[in-house]
Coordinates of C-alpha atoms and ligand atoms in Angstrom, one line a residue:
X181 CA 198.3 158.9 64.3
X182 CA 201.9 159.3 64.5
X183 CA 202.8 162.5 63.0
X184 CA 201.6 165.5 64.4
X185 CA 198.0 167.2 63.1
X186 CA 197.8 170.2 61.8
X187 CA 194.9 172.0 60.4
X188 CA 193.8 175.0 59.1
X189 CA 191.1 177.5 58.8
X190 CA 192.0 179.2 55.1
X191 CA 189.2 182.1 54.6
X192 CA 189.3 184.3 51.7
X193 CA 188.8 187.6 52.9
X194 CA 186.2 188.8 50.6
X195 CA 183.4 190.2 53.3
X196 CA 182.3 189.1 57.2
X197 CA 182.1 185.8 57.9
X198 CA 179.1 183.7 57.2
X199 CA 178.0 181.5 60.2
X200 CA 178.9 178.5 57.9
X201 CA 183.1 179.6 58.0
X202 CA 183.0 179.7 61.5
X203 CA 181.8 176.7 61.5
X204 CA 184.5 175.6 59.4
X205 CA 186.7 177.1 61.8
X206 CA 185.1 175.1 64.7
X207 CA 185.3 171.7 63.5
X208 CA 189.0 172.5 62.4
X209 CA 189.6 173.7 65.9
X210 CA 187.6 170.8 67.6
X211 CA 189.6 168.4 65.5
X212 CA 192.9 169.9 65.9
X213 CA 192.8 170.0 69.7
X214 CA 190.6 166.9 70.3
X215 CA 194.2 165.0 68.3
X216 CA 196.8 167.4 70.3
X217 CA 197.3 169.4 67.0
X218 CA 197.7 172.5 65.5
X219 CA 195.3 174.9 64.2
X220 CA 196.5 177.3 61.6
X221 CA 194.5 180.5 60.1
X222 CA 195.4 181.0 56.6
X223 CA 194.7 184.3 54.7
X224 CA 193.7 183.3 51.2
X225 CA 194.4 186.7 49.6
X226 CA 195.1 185.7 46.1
X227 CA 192.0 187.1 44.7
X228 CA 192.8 191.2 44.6
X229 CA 189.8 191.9 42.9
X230 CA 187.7 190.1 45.8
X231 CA 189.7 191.8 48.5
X232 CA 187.6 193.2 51.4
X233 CA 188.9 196.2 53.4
X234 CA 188.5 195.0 57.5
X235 CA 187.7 191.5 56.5
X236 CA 190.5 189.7 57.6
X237 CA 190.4 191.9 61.4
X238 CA 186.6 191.0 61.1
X239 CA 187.5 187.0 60.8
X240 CA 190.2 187.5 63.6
X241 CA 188.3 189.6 65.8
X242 CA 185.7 186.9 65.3
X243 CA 187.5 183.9 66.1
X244 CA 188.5 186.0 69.5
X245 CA 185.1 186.8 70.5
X246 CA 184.3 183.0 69.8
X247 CA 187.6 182.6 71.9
X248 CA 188.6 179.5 69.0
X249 CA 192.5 180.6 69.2
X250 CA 194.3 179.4 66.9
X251 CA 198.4 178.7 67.3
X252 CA 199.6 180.4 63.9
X253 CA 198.4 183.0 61.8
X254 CA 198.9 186.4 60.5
X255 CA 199.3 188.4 63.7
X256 CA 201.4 185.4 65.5
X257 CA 204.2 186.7 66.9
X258 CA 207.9 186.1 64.8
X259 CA 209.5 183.0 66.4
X260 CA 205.6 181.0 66.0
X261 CA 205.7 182.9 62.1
X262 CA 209.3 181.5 61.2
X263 CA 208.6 177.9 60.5
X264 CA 205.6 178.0 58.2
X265 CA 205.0 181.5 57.8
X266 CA 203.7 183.9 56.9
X267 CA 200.2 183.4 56.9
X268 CA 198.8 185.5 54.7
X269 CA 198.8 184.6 50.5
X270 CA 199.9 188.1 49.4
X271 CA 203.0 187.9 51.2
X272 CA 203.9 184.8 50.0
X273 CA 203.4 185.5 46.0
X274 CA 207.0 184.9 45.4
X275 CA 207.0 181.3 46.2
X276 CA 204.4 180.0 43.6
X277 CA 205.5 180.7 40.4
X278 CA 208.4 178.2 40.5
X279 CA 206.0 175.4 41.9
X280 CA 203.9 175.9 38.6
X281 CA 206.8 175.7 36.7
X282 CA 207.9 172.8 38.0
X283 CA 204.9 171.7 36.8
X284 CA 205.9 172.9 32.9
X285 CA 208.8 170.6 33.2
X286 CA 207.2 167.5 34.4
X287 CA 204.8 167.9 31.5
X288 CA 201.8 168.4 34.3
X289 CA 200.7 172.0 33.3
X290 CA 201.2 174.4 30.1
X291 CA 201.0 177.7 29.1
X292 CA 198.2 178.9 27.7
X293 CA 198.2 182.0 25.4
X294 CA 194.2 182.0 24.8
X295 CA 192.8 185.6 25.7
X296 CA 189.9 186.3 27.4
X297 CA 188.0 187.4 24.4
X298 CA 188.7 184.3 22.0
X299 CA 187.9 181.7 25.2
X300 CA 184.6 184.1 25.5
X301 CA 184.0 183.1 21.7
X302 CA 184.4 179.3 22.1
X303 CA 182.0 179.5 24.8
X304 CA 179.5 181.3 23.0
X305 CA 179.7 179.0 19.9
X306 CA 179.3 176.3 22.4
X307 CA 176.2 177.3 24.3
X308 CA 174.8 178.1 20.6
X309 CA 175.1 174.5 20.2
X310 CA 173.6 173.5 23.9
X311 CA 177.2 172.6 24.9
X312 CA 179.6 173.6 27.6
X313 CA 183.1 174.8 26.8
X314 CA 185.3 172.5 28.7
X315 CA 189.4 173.3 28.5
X316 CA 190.9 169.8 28.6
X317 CA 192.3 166.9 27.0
X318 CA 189.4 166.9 23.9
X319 CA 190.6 170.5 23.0
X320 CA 193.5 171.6 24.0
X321 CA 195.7 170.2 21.3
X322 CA 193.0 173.0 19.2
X323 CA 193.6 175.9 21.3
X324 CA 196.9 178.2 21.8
X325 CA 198.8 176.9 24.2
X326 CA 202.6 175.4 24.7
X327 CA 200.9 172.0 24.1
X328 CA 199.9 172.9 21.0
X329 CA 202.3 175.6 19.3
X330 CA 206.0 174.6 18.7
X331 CA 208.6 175.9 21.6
X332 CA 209.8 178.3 19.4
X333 CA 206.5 179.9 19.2
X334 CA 206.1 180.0 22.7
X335 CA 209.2 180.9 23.4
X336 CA 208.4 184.1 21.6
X337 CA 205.2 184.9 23.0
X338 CA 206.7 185.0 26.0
X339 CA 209.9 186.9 25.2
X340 CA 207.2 189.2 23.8
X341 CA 205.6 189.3 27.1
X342 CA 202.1 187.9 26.1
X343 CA 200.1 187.5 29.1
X344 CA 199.5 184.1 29.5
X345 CA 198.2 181.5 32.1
X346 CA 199.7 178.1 33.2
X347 CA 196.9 175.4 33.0
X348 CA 197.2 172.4 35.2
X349 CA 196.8 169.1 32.3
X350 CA 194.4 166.4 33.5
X351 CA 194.5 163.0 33.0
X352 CA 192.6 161.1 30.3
X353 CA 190.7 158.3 30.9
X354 CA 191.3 157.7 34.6
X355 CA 189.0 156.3 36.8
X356 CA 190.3 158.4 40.2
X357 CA 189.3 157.1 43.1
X358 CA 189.1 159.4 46.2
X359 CA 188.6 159.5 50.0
X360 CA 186.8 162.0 51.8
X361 CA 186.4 160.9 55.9
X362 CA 182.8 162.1 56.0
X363 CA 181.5 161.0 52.5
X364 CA 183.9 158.1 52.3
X365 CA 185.3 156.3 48.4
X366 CA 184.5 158.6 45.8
X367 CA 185.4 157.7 42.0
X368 CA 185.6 160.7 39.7
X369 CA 186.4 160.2 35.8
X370 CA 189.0 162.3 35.1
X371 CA 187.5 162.7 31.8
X372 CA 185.1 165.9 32.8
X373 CA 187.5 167.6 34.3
X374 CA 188.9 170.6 33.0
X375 CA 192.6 172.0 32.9
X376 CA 192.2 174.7 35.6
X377 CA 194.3 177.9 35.8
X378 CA 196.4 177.3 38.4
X379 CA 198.8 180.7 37.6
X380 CA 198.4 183.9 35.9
X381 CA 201.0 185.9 34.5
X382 CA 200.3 189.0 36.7
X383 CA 202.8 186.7 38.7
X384 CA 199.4 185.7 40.9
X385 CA 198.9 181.8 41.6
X386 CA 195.0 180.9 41.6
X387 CA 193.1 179.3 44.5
X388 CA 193.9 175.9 43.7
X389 CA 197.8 176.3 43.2
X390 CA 198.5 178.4 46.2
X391 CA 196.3 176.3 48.6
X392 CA 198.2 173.5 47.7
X393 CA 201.6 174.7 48.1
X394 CA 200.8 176.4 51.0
X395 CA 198.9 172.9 52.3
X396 CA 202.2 171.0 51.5
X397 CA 204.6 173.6 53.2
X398 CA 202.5 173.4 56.4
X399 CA 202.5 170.0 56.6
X400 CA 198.8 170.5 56.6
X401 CA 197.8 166.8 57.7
X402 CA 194.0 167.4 57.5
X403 CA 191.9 169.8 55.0
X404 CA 188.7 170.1 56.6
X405 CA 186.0 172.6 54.8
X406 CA 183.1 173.5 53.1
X407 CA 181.1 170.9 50.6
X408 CA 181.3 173.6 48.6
X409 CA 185.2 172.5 47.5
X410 CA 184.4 168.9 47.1
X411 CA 184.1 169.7 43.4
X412 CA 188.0 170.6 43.2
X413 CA 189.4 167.7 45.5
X414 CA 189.8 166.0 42.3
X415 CA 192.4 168.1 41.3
X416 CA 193.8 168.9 44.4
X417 CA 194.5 165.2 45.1
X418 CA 195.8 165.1 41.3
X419 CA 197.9 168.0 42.1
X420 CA 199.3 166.5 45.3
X421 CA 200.3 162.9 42.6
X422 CA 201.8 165.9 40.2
X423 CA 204.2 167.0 42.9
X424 CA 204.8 163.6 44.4
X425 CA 203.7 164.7 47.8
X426 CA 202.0 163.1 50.4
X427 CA 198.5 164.5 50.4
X428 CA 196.2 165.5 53.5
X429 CA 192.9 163.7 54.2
X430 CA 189.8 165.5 53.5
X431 CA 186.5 166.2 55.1
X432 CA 184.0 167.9 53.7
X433 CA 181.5 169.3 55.9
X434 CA 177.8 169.9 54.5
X435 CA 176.0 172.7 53.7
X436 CA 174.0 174.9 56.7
X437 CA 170.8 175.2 54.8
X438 CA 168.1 177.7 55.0
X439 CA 165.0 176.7 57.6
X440 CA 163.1 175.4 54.8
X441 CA 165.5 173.0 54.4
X442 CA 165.8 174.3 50.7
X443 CA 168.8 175.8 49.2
X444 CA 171.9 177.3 51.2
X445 CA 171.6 179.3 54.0
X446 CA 171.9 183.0 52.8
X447 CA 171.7 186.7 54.5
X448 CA 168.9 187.0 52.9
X449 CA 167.1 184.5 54.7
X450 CA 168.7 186.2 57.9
X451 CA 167.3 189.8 57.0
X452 CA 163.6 188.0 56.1
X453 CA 163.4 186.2 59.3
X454 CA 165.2 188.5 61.4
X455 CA 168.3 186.3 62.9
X456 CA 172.2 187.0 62.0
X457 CA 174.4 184.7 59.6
X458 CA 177.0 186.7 60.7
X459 CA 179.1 186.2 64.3
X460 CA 179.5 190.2 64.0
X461 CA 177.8 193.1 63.1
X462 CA 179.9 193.8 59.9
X463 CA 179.3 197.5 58.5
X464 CA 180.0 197.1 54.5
X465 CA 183.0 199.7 54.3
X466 CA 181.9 200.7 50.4
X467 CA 178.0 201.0 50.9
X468 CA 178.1 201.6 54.4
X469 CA 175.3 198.8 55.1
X470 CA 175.1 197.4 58.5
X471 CA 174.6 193.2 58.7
X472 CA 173.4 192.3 62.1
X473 CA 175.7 189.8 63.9
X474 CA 174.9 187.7 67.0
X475 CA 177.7 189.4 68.9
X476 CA 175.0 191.9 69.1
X477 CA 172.1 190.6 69.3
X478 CA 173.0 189.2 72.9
X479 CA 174.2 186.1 72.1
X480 CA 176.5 184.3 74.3
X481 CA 180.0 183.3 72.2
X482 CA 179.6 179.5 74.0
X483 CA 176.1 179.5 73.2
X484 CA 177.0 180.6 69.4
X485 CA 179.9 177.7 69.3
X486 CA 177.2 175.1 70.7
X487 CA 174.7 176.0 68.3
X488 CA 177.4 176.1 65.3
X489 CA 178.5 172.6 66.6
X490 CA 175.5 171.0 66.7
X491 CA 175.0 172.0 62.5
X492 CA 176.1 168.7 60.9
X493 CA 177.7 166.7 63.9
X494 CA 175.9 165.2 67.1
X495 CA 177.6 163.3 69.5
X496 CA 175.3 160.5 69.1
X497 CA 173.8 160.9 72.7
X498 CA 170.9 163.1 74.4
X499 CA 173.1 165.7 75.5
X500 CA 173.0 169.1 74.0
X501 CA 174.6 171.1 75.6
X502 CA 178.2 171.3 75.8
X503 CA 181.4 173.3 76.5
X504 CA 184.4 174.0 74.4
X505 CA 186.2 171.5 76.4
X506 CA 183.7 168.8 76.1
X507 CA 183.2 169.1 72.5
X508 CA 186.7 168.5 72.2
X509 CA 186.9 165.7 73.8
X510 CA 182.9 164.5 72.3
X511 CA 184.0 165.6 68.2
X512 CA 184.5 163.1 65.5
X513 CA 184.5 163.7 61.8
X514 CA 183.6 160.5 61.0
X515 CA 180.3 161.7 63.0
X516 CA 179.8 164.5 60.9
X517 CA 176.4 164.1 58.5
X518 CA 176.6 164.0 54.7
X519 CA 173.5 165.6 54.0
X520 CA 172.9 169.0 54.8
X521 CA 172.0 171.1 58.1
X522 CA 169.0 173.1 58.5
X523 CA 169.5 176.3 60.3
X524 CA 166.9 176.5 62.8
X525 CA 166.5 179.7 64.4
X526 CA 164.4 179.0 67.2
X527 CA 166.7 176.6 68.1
X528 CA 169.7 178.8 68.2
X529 CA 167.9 181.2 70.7
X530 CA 166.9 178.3 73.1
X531 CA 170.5 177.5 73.2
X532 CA 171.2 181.3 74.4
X533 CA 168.3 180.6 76.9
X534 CA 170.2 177.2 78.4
X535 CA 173.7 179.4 78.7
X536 CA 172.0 182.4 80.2
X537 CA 170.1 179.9 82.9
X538 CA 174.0 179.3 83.9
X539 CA 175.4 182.5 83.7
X540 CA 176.2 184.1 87.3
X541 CA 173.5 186.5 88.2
X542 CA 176.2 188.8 89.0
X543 CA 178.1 188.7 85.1
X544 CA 174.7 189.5 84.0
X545 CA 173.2 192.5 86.4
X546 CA 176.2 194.4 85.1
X547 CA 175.1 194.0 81.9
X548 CA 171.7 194.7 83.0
X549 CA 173.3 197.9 84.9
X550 CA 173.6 199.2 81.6
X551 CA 170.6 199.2 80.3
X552 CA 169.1 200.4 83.5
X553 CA 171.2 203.4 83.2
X554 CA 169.5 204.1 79.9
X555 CA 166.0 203.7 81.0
X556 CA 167.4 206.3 83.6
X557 CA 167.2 203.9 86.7
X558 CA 169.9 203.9 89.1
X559 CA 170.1 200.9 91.2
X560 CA 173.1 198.9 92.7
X561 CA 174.7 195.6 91.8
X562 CA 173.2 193.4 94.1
X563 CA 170.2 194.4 93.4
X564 CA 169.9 194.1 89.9
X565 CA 171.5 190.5 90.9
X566 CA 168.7 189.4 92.8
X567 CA 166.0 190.9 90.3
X568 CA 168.1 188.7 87.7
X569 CA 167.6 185.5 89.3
X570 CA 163.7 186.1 89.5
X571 CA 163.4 187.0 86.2
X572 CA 166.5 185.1 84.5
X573 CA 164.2 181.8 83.7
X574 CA 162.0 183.2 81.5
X575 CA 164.6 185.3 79.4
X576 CA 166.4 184.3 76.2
X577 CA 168.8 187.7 75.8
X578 CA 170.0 190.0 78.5
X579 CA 167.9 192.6 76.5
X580 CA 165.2 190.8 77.7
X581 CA 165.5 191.9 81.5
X582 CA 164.1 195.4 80.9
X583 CA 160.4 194.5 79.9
X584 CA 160.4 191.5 82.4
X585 CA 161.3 193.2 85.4
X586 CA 161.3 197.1 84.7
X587 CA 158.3 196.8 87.7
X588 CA 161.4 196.0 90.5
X589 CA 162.4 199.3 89.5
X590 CA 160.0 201.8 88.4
X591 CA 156.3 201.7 89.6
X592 CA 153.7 200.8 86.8
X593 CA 152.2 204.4 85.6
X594 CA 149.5 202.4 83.9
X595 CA 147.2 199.2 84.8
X596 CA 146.6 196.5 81.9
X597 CA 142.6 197.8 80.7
X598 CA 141.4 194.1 80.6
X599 CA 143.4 193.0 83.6
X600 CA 142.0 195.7 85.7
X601 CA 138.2 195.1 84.4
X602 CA 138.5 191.4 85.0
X603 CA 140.4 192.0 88.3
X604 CA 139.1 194.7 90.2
X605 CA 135.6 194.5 91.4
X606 CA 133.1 196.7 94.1
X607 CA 135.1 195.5 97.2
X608 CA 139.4 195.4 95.9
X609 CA 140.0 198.8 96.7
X610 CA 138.7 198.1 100.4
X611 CA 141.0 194.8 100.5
X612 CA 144.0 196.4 98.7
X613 CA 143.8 199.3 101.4
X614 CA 143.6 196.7 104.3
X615 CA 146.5 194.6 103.0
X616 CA 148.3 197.8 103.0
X617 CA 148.0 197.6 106.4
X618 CA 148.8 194.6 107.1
X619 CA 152.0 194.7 105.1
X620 CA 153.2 197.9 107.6
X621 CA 152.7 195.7 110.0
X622 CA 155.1 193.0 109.3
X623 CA 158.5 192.5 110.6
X624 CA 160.2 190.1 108.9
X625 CA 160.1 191.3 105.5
X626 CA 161.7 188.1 103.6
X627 CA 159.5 186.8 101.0
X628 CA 158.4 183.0 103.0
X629 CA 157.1 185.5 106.1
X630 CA 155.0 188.1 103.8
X631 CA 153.6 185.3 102.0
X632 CA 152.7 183.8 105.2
X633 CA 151.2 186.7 106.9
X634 CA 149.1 187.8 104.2
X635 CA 148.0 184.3 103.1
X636 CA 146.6 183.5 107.0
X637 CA 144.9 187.2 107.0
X638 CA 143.0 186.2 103.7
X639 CA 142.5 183.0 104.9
X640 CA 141.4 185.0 108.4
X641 CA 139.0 186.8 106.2
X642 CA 137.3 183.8 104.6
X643 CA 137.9 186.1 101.0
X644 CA 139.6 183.4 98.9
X645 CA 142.8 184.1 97.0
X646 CA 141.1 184.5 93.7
X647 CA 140.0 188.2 95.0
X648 CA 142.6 189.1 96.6
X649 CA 146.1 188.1 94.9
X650 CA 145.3 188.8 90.8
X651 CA 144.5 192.7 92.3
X652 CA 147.3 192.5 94.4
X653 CA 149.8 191.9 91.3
X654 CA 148.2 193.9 89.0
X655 CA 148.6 197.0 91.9
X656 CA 152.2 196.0 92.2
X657 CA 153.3 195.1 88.4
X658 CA 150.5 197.1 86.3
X659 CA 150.0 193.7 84.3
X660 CA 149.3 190.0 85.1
X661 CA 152.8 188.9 84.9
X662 CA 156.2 188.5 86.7
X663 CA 157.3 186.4 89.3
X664 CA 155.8 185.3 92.8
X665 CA 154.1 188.0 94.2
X666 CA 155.8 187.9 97.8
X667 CA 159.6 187.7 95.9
X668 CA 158.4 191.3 94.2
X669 CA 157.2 192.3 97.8
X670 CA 159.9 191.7 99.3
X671 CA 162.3 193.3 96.9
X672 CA 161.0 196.6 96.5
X673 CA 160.2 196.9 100.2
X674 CA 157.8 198.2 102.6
X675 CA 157.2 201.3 101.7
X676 CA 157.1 201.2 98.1
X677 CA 154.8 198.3 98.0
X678 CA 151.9 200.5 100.1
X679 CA 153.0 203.6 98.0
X680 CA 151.9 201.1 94.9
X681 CA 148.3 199.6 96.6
X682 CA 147.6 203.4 97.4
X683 CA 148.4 204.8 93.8
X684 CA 145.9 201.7 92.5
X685 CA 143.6 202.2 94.6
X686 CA 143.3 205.6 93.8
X687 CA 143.3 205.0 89.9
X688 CA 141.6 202.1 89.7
X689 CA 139.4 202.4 92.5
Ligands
LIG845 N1 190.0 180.1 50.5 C1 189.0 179.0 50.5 C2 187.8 179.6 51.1 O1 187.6 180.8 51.0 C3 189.6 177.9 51.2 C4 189.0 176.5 50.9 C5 189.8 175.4 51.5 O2 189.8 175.3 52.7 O3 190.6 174.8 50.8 O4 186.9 178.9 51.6

């Protein structure tokens, strides 16, 4: 590729961010970096009556958490703003209008004087006859617009100020033949297309119109989004031919389905089956509803951007698991799937399980610090540390930590009821009490010489381990689980260890 890429990320910010735009995002970022590009963040603010309070901090603040940077957007500082900026649609309004009417003049778009109510009427007589209203070439020459009334007339309707819109005019019986890098040729007849609104006269551009432009004075190379837009590349790539400019390639990325595998993936899904579509938590500023995000549910950002990565695209290998970096270097859209990706939770949290098995024990006892301090535990860092890397393999979430290792820090106050039938028979509390001593007896307190001094006394003994160790972690834990018995011997020490055979023996006994 000789000239430079550039992409760009080009939310609308009407609400959080579903998992699918960051995705978007991702593969933008991926592709832009993997090709020495650029990756742009576009505000699509056109819409006022979709505009979100906080949505466009929530879509930066999540591309920072997700750390996907971006090289220009909004909040770019002024020299990266100057070239192609600014970056948001709003404060670009002024530039569109003369693009549409450049339009007028080539005899590519119209005005059209139709209100809302007579357009309402035309659809209404047309689903009374099981039809679809279409604005296009079939009807157009019937409807009120510049095509159809004589200049004067139009010139007075808009002396008169009439509102009006300028509709983009399709082609008629072209066969348009279209590229898309993931779904390859595409041929679309021109034919059921129908003369979008590309401008409005409350001096707004639409979607279509502003994208375009704002595509063209980027010198966007590469539109990569959601296969939720293939339905206008038609006329994006006609409006590209209407301005006689060099259009981008396109990739349409597919749909992150549900984990049926039916029907896109929604919040409601999220909320039913209790996993985030959202990076963030996101606090609706008008109803003050909470969504739940994986921010805070204790997912790890790199665990978040493998899992996202990993919806449509594999590398075409065994491995899985991958770093920013590497799925620079691994990403190709031409590997990206057509059909669409099934969102599978489970998945997503066995991905946070690989990245926390990696994490340094250390990053994660602070963390863990924390919610020590609420369960009102004190305890020190390298502590916690060492508990962590007992305990870290069978975690998923940080939040985890608590219930499978609370017993390093606090003594059980109660003894599993089955457990403790099962477990403690006519002679435990006699064995429990002698292990005691023997434990005050040892020196070297590391986990390898406990285990071997008390394995060679029960050995001694001729007891067999069955009666001796299930009792001996049920004294120590309260329950039959946790790690090896001499690693939780050895932690909370001597004393504490006895203190716990005593208290069982005593309630248990
Ligand atoms: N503003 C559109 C959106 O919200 C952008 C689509 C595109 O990338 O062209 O997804």
């Amino acid at each position: 590729m000789s000239t430079k890429v550039r992409v760009r990320f080009a939310p609308s910010p009407t609400g959080p961010l579903h998992i699918g735009g960051v995705r978007t995002a991702l593969f933008n970022y991926l592709f832009a970096k993997k090709h020495g590009g650029d990756f742009l963040l576009r505000i699509e603010d056109t819409d006022q009556t979709r505009f979100v309070e906080g949505a466009e901090k929530y879509i930066i603040d999540s591309l920072i958490w997700l750390q996907i940077p971006y090289d220009e957007g909004p909040d770019s500082p002024r020299e990266v703003q100057e070239k192609y900026g600014p970056f948001r649609q709003s404060e670009r309004k002024y530039l569109y209008e003369d693009y549409a009417k450049t339009l007028i003049e080539n005899g590519w778009a119209y005005y059209a004087f139709d209100t809302p109510e007579e357009l309402d009427e035309h659809r209404k007589n047309h689903e009374e006859k099981g039809k679809t209203f279409i604005y296009n070439w079939h009807n157009r020459l019937k409807l009120k617009n510049s095509l159809s009334l004589s200049p004067e007339e139009v010139q007075k309707k808009l002396d008169d100020n009439e509102d009006y819109v300028i509709r983009f005019k399709c082609p008629q019986d072209e066969k348009l033949q279209l590229k898309d890098i993931i779904r390859g040729d595409i041929e679309i007849d021109s034919n059921i297309l129908d003369d979008k609104v590309l401008f409005k006269s409350d001096g707004m551009p639409t979607y279509h119109l502003a994208n375009i432009v704002d595509d063209h004075l980027m010198d966007i190379t590469h539109v990569i989004r959601g296969e939720e837009w293939l339905p206008s590349l038609a006329l994006h790539v006609l409006l590209y031919r209407a301005f006689d400019w060099k259009a981008p390639e396109f990739a349409h990325l597919p749909l992150i389905l549900k984990p049926t595998g039916k029907g896109k993936l929604s919040k409601r899904d999220g909320d039913k089956l209790g996993f985030p579509v959202f990076p963030m938590e996101w606090k609706d500023p008008k109803t003050g509803d909470v969504s739940r995000g994986y921010r805070e549910d204790g997912y790890f950002h790199d665990a978040v951007i493998n899992f996202l990565a990993f919806l449509g695209w594999n590398p075409g290998t065994e491995q899985e698991i991958f770093s920013l970096d590497e799925l620079v270097n691994a990403f190709e859209l031409e590997k990206v799937h057509k059909g669409g990706a099934r969102f599978d939770p489970d998945k997503t949290k066995w991905y946070n399980h690989q990245y926390l098995q990696q994490k340094d024990n250390e990053m994660l006892a602070s963390k863990f610090v924390s919610i020590l301090g609420e369960q009102g535990v004190n305890t020190n860092l390298e502590y916690a540390s060492q508990v962590v890397g007992l305990i870290k393999e069978r975690a998923d979430f940080v939040s985890d930590f608590w219930e499978l290792a609370s017993f390093f820090f606090v003594a059980p106050d109660s003894y599993e009821e089955k457990a403790a039938k099962k477990q403690w028979k006519e002679n435990t509390s006699e064995y429990m009490n002698q292990i005691a001593d023997v434990i005050i007896g040892i020196e070297d307190f590391s986990s390898e010489n406990i285990e071997t001094v008390v394995k060679q006394w029960i050995s001694d003994k001729e007891l067999g381990f069955g009666k001796v160790m299930p009792p001996l972690r049920l004294a120590l834990v309260g329950e039959m689980k946790g790690p090896h018995v001499f690693d939780i011997i050895a932690m909370i020490g001597k004393d504490e260890t006895v203190s716990r055979l005593k208290k069982a023996v005593e309630t248990l006994g």
